[in-house]
Amino acid sequence: MLSYKAPIADIKFLFEDVFNYYEHYQKHPEFEEATPDLVDAIMEECAKFSENELLPLNQSGDEEGCTFDNGVVTTPKGFKEAYQKFVEGGWPSLPHAVKHGGQGLPASLGMVMSEMMGTANWSWAMYPGLSHGAMNTIHTHGTDEQKELYLTRLIEGSWTGTMCLTEPQCGTDLGQVKTKAEPNGDGTYNITGTKIFISAGEHDLTDNIIHIVLARLPGAPAGTKGISLFIVPKNQTDEQGNIGEFNNVSCGSLEHKMGIKGSATAVLNFDNAKGVLIGPENKGLECMFTFMNTARVGTALQGVCAAELAYQNSLIYAKERLSMRSLSGTKHPDKIADPIICHPDVRKMLMTQKAISEGGRAMIYYTAKLVDEIENAKTEKERKKADNRLGFITPILKAFLTELGSESANHGLQIFGGHGFIKEWGMEQIVRDTRISTLYEGTTGIQALDLLGRKILMTRGKSLNAFAKEVLIFCKDQSMISNNPHKRQMNKFIWPLSTTVAKWQQYTIRLGLKAKKDRDVVGSASVDFLMYSGYIVMAYFWAQMAQAAYEKLATDVENRDFYRAKIKTAEFYFERLLPRTKSLAVTMMADPKTLMQLDEELLSFL
Ligand SMILES: Cc1cc2nc3c(=O)[nH]c(=O)nc-3n(C[C@H](O)[C@H](O)[C@H](O)COP(=O)(O)OP(=O)(O)OC[C@H]3O[C@@H](n4cnc5c(N)ncnc54)[C@H](O)[C@@H]3O)c2cc1C
């Protein structure tokens, strides 16, 4: 049986000591209600809901899965009741605009909610997760009427939303989308086509589902320049939102998949379903990016959730499971053998999970602050600055944290030994559930191309240099030449961090020059480059956490062990995980020739 306790102390450490969230909230009058008391109360309540309502449905949801019967989809036992409680508790409205029925609390607080609920039960959390993206899309691109009709009900939780991009012939390459939108002359469109792999595409949690659909208008240009975005409800409604006729969006089947079995992944057939355009004609993909960016940060969070859940359960097991004696001398003479936590190799796996989970959480909460800033910027300059930073960090977050989340889940399975492979412990489920995170919302390969190609080389390194500058300013403030009282202790982090950042910039210039001569350089280097970047970004946050912990050690006597543990985990990260950059540097700089020189026909002699 999986267990989970929301890591409130870790989240508060980031909120209060590392990122100064309350100062950030005070800067924005919109967030005046987000006081420490309210935030604490929300965290406590959310923890209770996640631990008591969602966690118990995690393994049973996997066991039972969603069922499909002649177009009707039923979610696993308990999912609907939990969703009802989620709505009654007002959770869907938390980070959304007051004007449309939301509570107007910051997006960053919504991230705390998503983390706790997602760790307790990712499959269940997919339903509100997809709705959240649909809400952001309608909020950003919808008309007042669309907001009144759809957004208010999504915020209230009485309807849910989806993201309908993928078709049988294309997932990554959305320029191949075929779904058609025929204008009816009255402002509505008839949508016809098949979408596959649609998360929350059909279910029994609510009586309407609002699909956000990519489709082509007649005569639209080929490729991505000819795609528009539509709102297509499962059931038609009148202006007051009363449900009317079925809108010909039928569920053809559910996918039988490796994990997240409680999350319905539907094949949807749109057969002259009535929809309305959202955003300008042929700008659908640009509008959809609002959804995709939300979803990408949300998927990055899945990596952190997996690492946390795997870590918490591995730690309990490693303290209880007895096997042989510690090589450095018996640690528990009262027991027949020492617990496996005494063995360095098991420790290495546990510390890796811990470093990934806590370091990943820091990356997520840093990004959540950027999202708050974009949504509430006072000037266009401020908004653009935060948006550029978000654009740069999103592919790193999405790919790096999901790859590391999968690694942590696998360490969890390994720590359980053979029992990890057995269903009842839940560790193999975490591995299965997490595996999708490196695929959907753009695979690791696609995120890597976005980072190195679009975000870095196409901006001549501007976005990377801006981020590197932020890190180097931090390093200078903590360095031996500063007045920082902890500079001696911080030197072990600052020196490797600043030198790796300098190398990051140099390697990027070299890759840019190489790519001018051979275009395959970008595709050949990109995934290694992204992972290399991820380790440096995480190192920056581990250094910040260590610095905050040193400061607190001097003043907060009661919680010294907590801060010491942060510093020791930072030391582990710098000594055991950051050095992975060294081998990544070698492989990312390698010539693409060894990848491409073997003729396609010579790849196999079968
Ligand atoms: C459980 C689940 C839930 C999903 N939920 C949704 C959803 O809610 N809505 C939705 O619209 N879609 C959803 N998807 C679809 C998902 O986003 C796509 O599967 C994913 O984007 C990859 O697309 P694909 O499967 O077509 O793979 P492909 O695009 O065929 O890619 C295959 C491989 O080729 C690589 N590749 C492709 N093109 C390039 C290139 N140019 N350069 C380098 N490598 C390349 C990819 O990285 C990948 O490794 C879901 C999928 C699953 C399995």
XYZ file of C-alpha atoms and ligand atoms in Angstrom, residues 130 163-166 170-173 196-199 257 260 265 436 439-443 445-446 449, ligand 1:
78
model
C -6.681 19.351 -18.306
C -6.922 19.552 -25.217
C -7.580 17.964 -28.645
C -4.437 18.153 -30.773
C -3.300 14.655 -31.624
C 0.393 13.161 -36.087
C 1.291 14.052 -32.533
C 4.523 15.998 -32.715
C 4.026 17.354 -36.220
C -6.745 10.277 -30.499
C -5.074 10.019 -27.088
C -7.354 12.677 -25.589
C -6.882 12.802 -21.824
C -2.160 1.743 -21.779
C -2.222 6.251 -15.509
C -7.406 8.434 -22.746
C 4.235 8.848 -20.045
C 6.275 11.526 -23.993
C 3.147 13.663 -23.819
C 3.242 17.454 -24.080
C 6.181 17.096 -26.441
C 8.702 14.302 -26.041
C 13.579 14.999 -27.983
C 11.157 17.722 -29.044
C 15.113 20.829 -30.056
C -1.599 8.673 -22.249
C -1.520 9.745 -23.255
C -2.212 10.936 -23.060
C -2.176 11.932 -24.024
N -2.964 13.061 -23.859
C -3.114 13.898 -24.915
C -4.096 14.940 -24.880
O -4.778 15.140 -23.883
N -4.259 15.700 -25.983
C -3.525 15.516 -27.122
O -3.739 16.234 -28.082
N -2.573 14.552 -27.179
C -2.355 13.745 -26.108
N -1.418 12.749 -26.170
C -0.573 12.629 -27.344
C 0.896 12.985 -27.070
O 1.031 14.356 -26.815
C 1.730 12.511 -28.269
O 1.699 11.096 -28.248
C 3.147 13.017 -28.229
O 3.164 14.407 -28.447
C 4.049 12.352 -29.261
O 3.437 12.297 -30.515
P 3.352 10.933 -31.312
O 2.829 9.900 -30.388
O 2.593 11.169 -32.563
O 4.837 10.575 -31.639
P 5.633 11.002 -32.959
O 5.416 12.428 -33.235
O 5.317 10.039 -34.041
O 7.129 10.785 -32.501
C 7.774 9.493 -32.460
C 9.238 9.664 -32.050
O 9.927 10.465 -33.010
C 10.523 11.598 -32.404
N 10.410 12.728 -33.331
C 9.311 13.122 -34.004
N 9.588 14.183 -34.753
C 10.873 14.492 -34.533
C 11.764 15.503 -35.014
N 11.356 16.437 -35.857
N 13.025 15.504 -34.567
C 13.453 14.584 -33.679
N 12.664 13.599 -33.201
C 11.403 13.564 -33.626
C 9.750 11.809 -31.108
O 10.532 12.478 -30.134
C 9.420 10.384 -30.703
O 10.502 9.826 -30.021
C -1.398 11.757 -25.197
C -0.667 10.579 -25.373
C -0.742 9.579 -24.439
C -0.003 8.306 -24.705
